[in-house]
Amino acid sequence: MGVEFYKPQKLEDVLDVLATKKGPLKILAGGTDLMLDIRNKKYEVAGIVDINLLSELKNISVEGEFIKIGSLVTFTQLANSTLLQERVPFLVEAANSVGAPQIRNQGTIGGNIANASPAADSVVPLIALDAICSVLSPLGNRDIPLNQLLCGVGKTRLASDELIVEVKFKLPRKITRSAFVKFGRRNALAIARMSVAILLGLDGNKVNAARVALGAVAPNPFRSLELENMFLNKAMEEIDVDEVIARSSMVVSQALGNRPSAKWKNEAIKGLMRQVLSKIGIM
Amino acid sequence: MIGTKSFEAIVNGEQVKLNIPQNLRLIDVLRNYLGLTGTKEGCGEGECGACTVLVDGEPYNSCLLFALQVQNKNILTIEGLASYNNLHPLQESFLEHGAVQCGYCTPGMLLVAKALLDKNPNPTREEIKVAISGNLCRCTGYSKIVDAISAVAEKGVKR
Amino acid sequence: MTIGKSLPRYEGLGKVTGQAKFPADYYMPGMLYGKTLRTPLASAKILRLDTSKAESLRGVAKVVTAQDIPGENGHGVIFPDAPILVEDRVRSINDAIALVAAESEEIAEEALSLIKVEYEELPAVYDPREAMKEDSPLVWDKGNILYHLPIRKGDVEKGFREADVIVENKYSTQMVDHAFLQPEAALSYIDETGNLVLRVATQYVHWDRTEIARALNININQVRVVCATVGGAFGGREDMTLQLHCSLLTWLTKRPVKMVYSREESFKAHSKRHPIYMKYKTGCTKEGKLIALEAEFIGDAGAYSSWSPNILRKSAVHATGPYYVPNVKVDAYAVHTNNPFTGAMRGFGAAQPPIAYEAQMDLLAKELGLHPFTIRWRNAFEEGSETATGQILETSVGLKETLLATAKAYGWDVEKLY
């Protein structure tokens, strides 16, 4: 009995632990979910690999046309980043909507992704941004689009010796608007019952790029091209708000099929959509 | 002892060094090994904030942290906030404003308030509400707690 | 002492410095850790209970089942119908079946998993309205209706005949947990004189003491219950939870025993607010004067009595709200089901009826085209009013003042609303 706690100092040490130590091993980033899963005996764990000494995974940077976020960046860091506040405010809003200050101090963007919750707050704008995850393993580095990395409730295409080191996405052009809204049981510490992230690129008053992602209506957050098309190539005032709202209900209804939550979510999405549109300045 | 590891940290200003089971939570080390029972367990899953401690000045739920996760960090619990004879202005304000009823949320509330005021000495009521949003109180209805924190901020007392 | 002035909280200093001792904050050298085995079934018969494996686990000091209780196996604030440990008949989910005391919490947990219970599942009823029917499964052989209080005043039939408007509706409220922030915990030990000492957060020290003595079959003066700092209660610590369990483990091992519930076990162990199914028929004249009210309350008592009769009595007494009604007929029932037991919680039965009677007032006002303030003003209790139970309110009837203050806060022109 007993769990072995590893605290590697460098990336190669992490890979070494993952490759050689007795499993099952779990990577500890923030640990807000891992701690509970282990205590509730959700899975068997022989070792915990605490990667928090890897300070190189704690940075937010711009490289070429990409914004790169280290996997150990916490929600507090995301929320406080002036770069993100300026360029992708909806990611900041999503980060701020996570849990409460204590959880935001501890939880990380990498953990939020790897945990693969349908309701993961930061994942919804990241999906809208077509984010890519850089993953490291003893075999080397590989990039996986976030929407491919996630493959079901609590499931990812990560191998047991792989580690997310970074999330990156193309820097949106300067003239964009974005917004994130979340429906939870209360303001603080609520798991999203449903969430919407929207990003519009503007040329003057005309929408020339649109991203709409929905959270907690499918096993993982997803982009709805159908909804995005309703914004594209339209002037802001031409967007048919009622039509977008009605269509969003249909999208949610299709995504949920006959799940018990479909009945109220088909309705609730309308209010959520109205909120997000008003936040982005369309209504 | 087999299966244990050395845990070192600065707790309330004092260096501690202990051998602990490797999967032990920080709250268990504080309460069961160091006798710092001012840190309370309310839910054990990060929902209530009663177990809040400051790690390098920032609030964390000690029930969600493995002790070894905060190896070598600086930890402040309610016992380190002030002594019986020399209260922190927040402690005085909580007493003065009736922000304490059953007292179970109080240590956590005081610590998130301290972390807030250390960074932002003049928070708005809204900022105070966000700061305490991870801490449940079942008795007061929160307004007296916000009043108490707000009063210290207004006084601009040096901490 | 000063009257009319706020004083600092007497025990506040300990609370702001983290020195106040809640029960989980007590430790003793050589103490054991106690854990409870609870049933996942709502209605069942225990066919076989095998604790042998748990007993032989290294580090286990004692496994206790119903057979080991020296005295009476029952407790309750009115009727001692809640089992300390179930002997053969499970009546509600989370009923306690066995206790373990061990050298560590982990060992105690492991021991629980080694206890084998074989059940025969029995039919169950989860809705008190169903439980009142003739053919309902019986939670208790004596019948499921625990309590019925009728209140009769005037002649409701005549009242309704004279009413210009009648509104009739059904309302229901849900089960609620107190969720006090400090989960139940206790430490018990034998003191130097051989007496049992229990440190616990409780609302009912002297009754805990009485019931512990009865369960252990010892004199009351051999039991000392010391109330630790209480981390919220709101009624949820009136019934016993771990007091008897902890005491039993200490009494049978003669060692200090500590028990601490997780939040989850806390939810499982203590009482809940009563869900009440309410039927209301309210009649008034076209001037908005109430003339007749008929109400039925069916409260879900769960499997054990706790305070249910007193709580449904209070609901019944509050059926008209703070309004004068000349003709009243109320029937309040507390009914057993196989649901978790319900008991005291803030308001003690007075919190549920306002959902119904205030909604009725609004609906009557709407029918008559009256302002919500007006209909309340015209029926409000004042000094000298007679309630449905015949009580004359002699002093301190502040409703009209409150209504005026409320109207003022809303900016209503009350001169036009009387």
PDB file of C-alpha atoms in Angstrom, chain A residues 115-249:
ATOM      1  CA  ASN A 115      -9.085  16.205 -17.232  1.00  0.00           C
ATOM      2  CA  ALA A 116     -11.378  16.408 -20.293  1.00  0.00           C
ATOM      3  CA  SER A 117     -14.522  17.483 -18.496  1.00  0.00           C
ATOM      4  CA  PRO A 118     -17.423  18.384 -20.815  1.00  0.00           C
ATOM      5  CA  ALA A 119     -17.797  21.511 -18.693  1.00  0.00           C
ATOM      6  CA  ALA A 120     -14.138  22.602 -18.599  1.00  0.00           C
ATOM      7  CA  ASP A 121     -14.355  26.381 -18.646  1.00  0.00           C
ATOM      8  CA  SER A 122     -11.058  27.313 -20.289  1.00  0.00           C
ATOM      9  CA  VAL A 123     -11.459  24.646 -22.952  1.00  0.00           C
ATOM     10  CA  VAL A 124     -14.484  26.316 -24.550  1.00  0.00           C
ATOM     11  CA  PRO A 125     -12.653  29.467 -25.731  1.00  0.00           C
ATOM     12  CA  LEU A 126      -9.597  27.365 -26.558  1.00  0.00           C
ATOM     13  CA  ILE A 127     -11.752  25.242 -28.866  1.00  0.00           C
ATOM     14  CA  ALA A 128     -13.108  28.414 -30.415  1.00  0.00           C
ATOM     15  CA  LEU A 129      -9.495  29.478 -30.993  1.00  0.00           C
ATOM     16  CA  ASP A 130      -8.619  26.132 -32.656  1.00  0.00           C
ATOM     17  CA  ALA A 131      -5.914  25.678 -30.039  1.00  0.00           C
ATOM     18  CA  ILE A 132      -3.137  23.140 -30.487  1.00  0.00           C
ATOM     19  CA  CYS A 133      -1.494  21.199 -27.684  1.00  0.00           C
ATOM     20  CA  SER A 134       2.211  20.476 -27.653  1.00  0.00           C
ATOM     21  CA  VAL A 135       2.756  17.109 -26.133  1.00  0.00           C
ATOM     22  CA  LEU A 136       6.024  15.622 -24.996  1.00  0.00           C
ATOM     23  CA  SER A 137       6.946  11.984 -24.569  1.00  0.00           C
ATOM     24  CA  PRO A 138      10.155   9.959 -24.578  1.00  0.00           C
ATOM     25  CA  LEU A 139       9.616   9.631 -28.345  1.00  0.00           C
ATOM     26  CA  GLY A 140       9.719  13.392 -28.793  1.00  0.00           C
ATOM     27  CA  ASN A 141       7.384  16.276 -29.336  1.00  0.00           C
ATOM     28  CA  ARG A 142       4.112  16.283 -31.200  1.00  0.00           C
ATOM     29  CA  ASP A 143       1.357  18.794 -31.794  1.00  0.00           C
ATOM     30  CA  ILE A 144      -2.267  17.723 -31.518  1.00  0.00           C
ATOM     31  CA  PRO A 145      -5.228  19.980 -32.202  1.00  0.00           C
ATOM     32  CA  LEU A 146      -7.158  20.317 -28.965  1.00  0.00           C
ATOM     33  CA  ASN A 147     -10.383  19.120 -30.565  1.00  0.00           C
ATOM     34  CA  GLN A 148      -8.642  15.875 -31.526  1.00  0.00           C
ATOM     35  CA  LEU A 149      -6.872  15.445 -28.219  1.00  0.00           C
ATOM     36  CA  LEU A 150     -10.215  15.384 -26.428  1.00  0.00           C
ATOM     37  CA  CYS A 151     -12.185  12.260 -27.223  1.00  0.00           C
ATOM     38  CA  GLY A 152     -15.000  11.885 -24.739  1.00  0.00           C
ATOM     39  CA  VAL A 153     -16.001  12.570 -21.159  1.00  0.00           C
ATOM     40  CA  GLY A 154     -12.766  12.380 -19.152  1.00  0.00           C
ATOM     41  CA  LYS A 155     -10.950  10.907 -22.135  1.00  0.00           C
ATOM     42  CA  THR A 156      -7.962  12.139 -24.141  1.00  0.00           C
ATOM     43  CA  ARG A 157      -5.706  10.682 -26.807  1.00  0.00           C
ATOM     44  CA  LEU A 158      -2.697  11.164 -24.505  1.00  0.00           C
ATOM     45  CA  ALA A 159      -0.561   8.081 -23.941  1.00  0.00           C
ATOM     46  CA  SER A 160       0.349   7.279 -20.361  1.00  0.00           C
ATOM     47  CA  ASP A 161       3.893   8.572 -20.858  1.00  0.00           C
ATOM     48  CA  GLU A 162       2.820  11.795 -22.549  1.00  0.00           C
ATOM     49  CA  LEU A 163       2.665  15.226 -21.010  1.00  0.00           C
ATOM     50  CA  ILE A 164       0.984  18.372 -22.271  1.00  0.00           C
ATOM     51  CA  VAL A 165       3.642  21.070 -22.127  1.00  0.00           C
ATOM     52  CA  GLU A 166       1.962  23.911 -23.942  1.00  0.00           C
ATOM     53  CA  VAL A 167      -1.222  25.156 -25.519  1.00  0.00           C
ATOM     54  CA  LYS A 168      -0.944  27.523 -28.440  1.00  0.00           C
ATOM     55  CA  PHE A 169      -3.253  29.325 -30.791  1.00  0.00           C
ATOM     56  CA  LYS A 170      -2.955  31.927 -33.491  1.00  0.00           C
ATOM     57  CA  LEU A 171      -3.067  35.443 -32.227  1.00  0.00           C
ATOM     58  CA  PRO A 172      -6.412  36.875 -33.230  1.00  0.00           C
ATOM     59  CA  ARG A 173      -6.165  39.960 -35.359  1.00  0.00           C
ATOM     60  CA  LYS A 174      -6.313  43.171 -33.446  1.00  0.00           C
ATOM     61  CA  ILE A 175      -9.903  43.932 -34.325  1.00  0.00           C
ATOM     62  CA  THR A 176     -11.801  41.158 -32.719  1.00  0.00           C
ATOM     63  CA  ARG A 177     -14.485  40.923 -30.174  1.00  0.00           C
ATOM     64  CA  SER A 178     -14.949  37.946 -27.924  1.00  0.00           C
ATOM     65  CA  ALA A 179     -17.130  36.909 -25.022  1.00  0.00           C
ATOM     66  CA  PHE A 180     -17.694  33.933 -22.764  1.00  0.00           C
ATOM     67  CA  VAL A 181     -20.790  33.202 -20.730  1.00  0.00           C
ATOM     68  CA  LYS A 182     -21.536  30.361 -18.428  1.00  0.00           C
ATOM     69  CA  PHE A 183     -24.654  29.064 -16.824  1.00  0.00           C
ATOM     70  CA  GLY A 184     -24.025  27.596 -13.385  1.00  0.00           C
ATOM     71  CA  ARG A 185     -26.019  26.989 -10.239  1.00  0.00           C
ATOM     72  CA  ARG A 186     -24.436  30.008  -8.618  1.00  0.00           C
ATOM     73  CA  ASN A 187     -21.758  32.562  -9.393  1.00  0.00           C
ATOM     74  CA  ALA A 188     -18.872  31.071  -7.464  1.00  0.00           C
ATOM     75  CA  LEU A 189     -17.676  27.497  -7.508  1.00  0.00           C
ATOM     76  CA  ALA A 190     -20.218  26.398 -10.057  1.00  0.00           C
ATOM     77  CA  ILE A 191     -19.539  23.720 -12.596  1.00  0.00           C
ATOM     78  CA  ALA A 192     -20.819  24.988 -15.934  1.00  0.00           C
ATOM     79  CA  ARG A 193     -24.200  23.513 -16.831  1.00  0.00           C
ATOM     80  CA  MET A 194     -23.670  25.115 -20.187  1.00  0.00           C
ATOM     81  CA  SER A 195     -21.290  27.683 -21.624  1.00  0.00           C
ATOM     82  CA  VAL A 196     -20.754  29.623 -24.835  1.00  0.00           C
ATOM     83  CA  ALA A 197     -17.611  31.253 -26.209  1.00  0.00           C
ATOM     84  CA  ILE A 198     -17.758  33.510 -29.200  1.00  0.00           C
ATOM     85  CA  LEU A 199     -15.103  35.371 -31.144  1.00  0.00           C
ATOM     86  CA  LEU A 200     -15.700  37.669 -34.083  1.00  0.00           C
ATOM     87  CA  GLY A 201     -13.074  39.166 -36.374  1.00  0.00           C
ATOM     88  CA  LEU A 202     -14.093  42.531 -37.783  1.00  0.00           C
ATOM     89  CA  ASP A 203     -13.192  44.396 -40.911  1.00  0.00           C
ATOM     90  CA  GLY A 204     -14.694  47.750 -40.214  1.00  0.00           C
ATOM     91  CA  ASN A 205     -18.190  46.774 -39.263  1.00  0.00           C
ATOM     92  CA  LYS A 206     -18.166  43.544 -41.209  1.00  0.00           C
ATOM     93  CA  VAL A 207     -17.639  40.154 -39.624  1.00  0.00           C
ATOM     94  CA  ASN A 208     -14.930  38.327 -41.536  1.00  0.00           C
ATOM     95  CA  ALA A 209     -14.157  35.636 -38.973  1.00  0.00           C
ATOM     96  CA  ALA A 210     -16.498  33.916 -36.564  1.00  0.00           C
ATOM     97  CA  ARG A 211     -15.984  31.236 -33.955  1.00  0.00           C
ATOM     98  CA  VAL A 212     -18.708  29.882 -31.740  1.00  0.00           C
ATOM     99  CA  ALA A 213     -17.964  27.116 -29.246  1.00  0.00           C
ATOM    100  CA  LEU A 214     -20.359  25.439 -26.853  1.00  0.00           C
ATOM    101  CA  GLY A 215     -19.502  23.769 -23.548  1.00  0.00           C
ATOM    102  CA  ALA A 216     -21.325  21.110 -21.528  1.00  0.00           C
ATOM    103  CA  VAL A 217     -23.714  20.089 -24.276  1.00  0.00           C
ATOM    104  CA  ALA A 218     -21.597  17.245 -25.653  1.00  0.00           C
ATOM    105  CA  PRO A 219     -18.854  14.969 -24.285  1.00  0.00           C
ATOM    106  CA  ASN A 220     -16.366  17.756 -25.065  1.00  0.00           C
ATOM    107  CA  PRO A 221     -16.758  21.402 -26.043  1.00  0.00           C
ATOM    108  CA  PHE A 222     -17.092  21.872 -29.814  1.00  0.00           C
ATOM    109  CA  ARG A 223     -17.296  24.534 -32.510  1.00  0.00           C
ATOM    110  CA  SER A 224     -20.579  24.978 -34.325  1.00  0.00           C
ATOM    111  CA  LEU A 225     -19.921  25.910 -37.931  1.00  0.00           C
ATOM    112  CA  GLU A 226     -23.630  26.231 -38.439  1.00  0.00           C
ATOM    113  CA  LEU A 227     -23.816  29.047 -35.915  1.00  0.00           C
ATOM    114  CA  GLU A 228     -20.594  30.620 -37.115  1.00  0.00           C
ATOM    115  CA  ASN A 229     -22.009  30.896 -40.646  1.00  0.00           C
ATOM    116  CA  MET A 230     -24.809  33.056 -39.341  1.00  0.00           C
ATOM    117  CA  PHE A 231     -22.301  35.782 -38.494  1.00  0.00           C
ATOM    118  CA  LEU A 232     -19.890  35.528 -41.391  1.00  0.00           C
ATOM    119  CA  ASN A 233     -19.760  38.243 -44.005  1.00  0.00           C
ATOM    120  CA  LYS A 234     -22.445  40.272 -42.326  1.00  0.00           C
ATOM    121  CA  ALA A 235     -22.343  43.743 -40.920  1.00  0.00           C
ATOM    122  CA  MET A 236     -22.856  43.675 -37.145  1.00  0.00           C
ATOM    123  CA  GLU A 237     -26.321  45.216 -37.414  1.00  0.00           C
ATOM    124  CA  GLU A 238     -27.351  42.709 -40.093  1.00  0.00           C
ATOM    125  CA  ILE A 239     -26.941  39.728 -37.804  1.00  0.00           C
ATOM    126  CA  ASP A 240     -30.321  38.205 -37.202  1.00  0.00           C
ATOM    127  CA  VAL A 241     -30.281  37.817 -33.449  1.00  0.00           C
ATOM    128  CA  ASP A 242     -33.556  35.921 -33.214  1.00  0.00           C
ATOM    129  CA  GLU A 243     -32.435  33.511 -35.875  1.00  0.00           C
ATOM    130  CA  VAL A 244     -29.084  32.910 -34.118  1.00  0.00           C
ATOM    131  CA  ILE A 245     -30.907  32.242 -30.874  1.00  0.00           C
ATOM    132  CA  ALA A 246     -33.398  29.882 -32.476  1.00  0.00           C
ATOM    133  CA  ARG A 247     -30.655  28.056 -34.349  1.00  0.00           C
ATOM    134  CA  SER A 248     -28.528  27.709 -31.201  1.00  0.00           C
ATOM    135  CA  SER A 249     -31.404  25.880 -29.574  1.00  0.00           C
TER     136      SER A 249
END
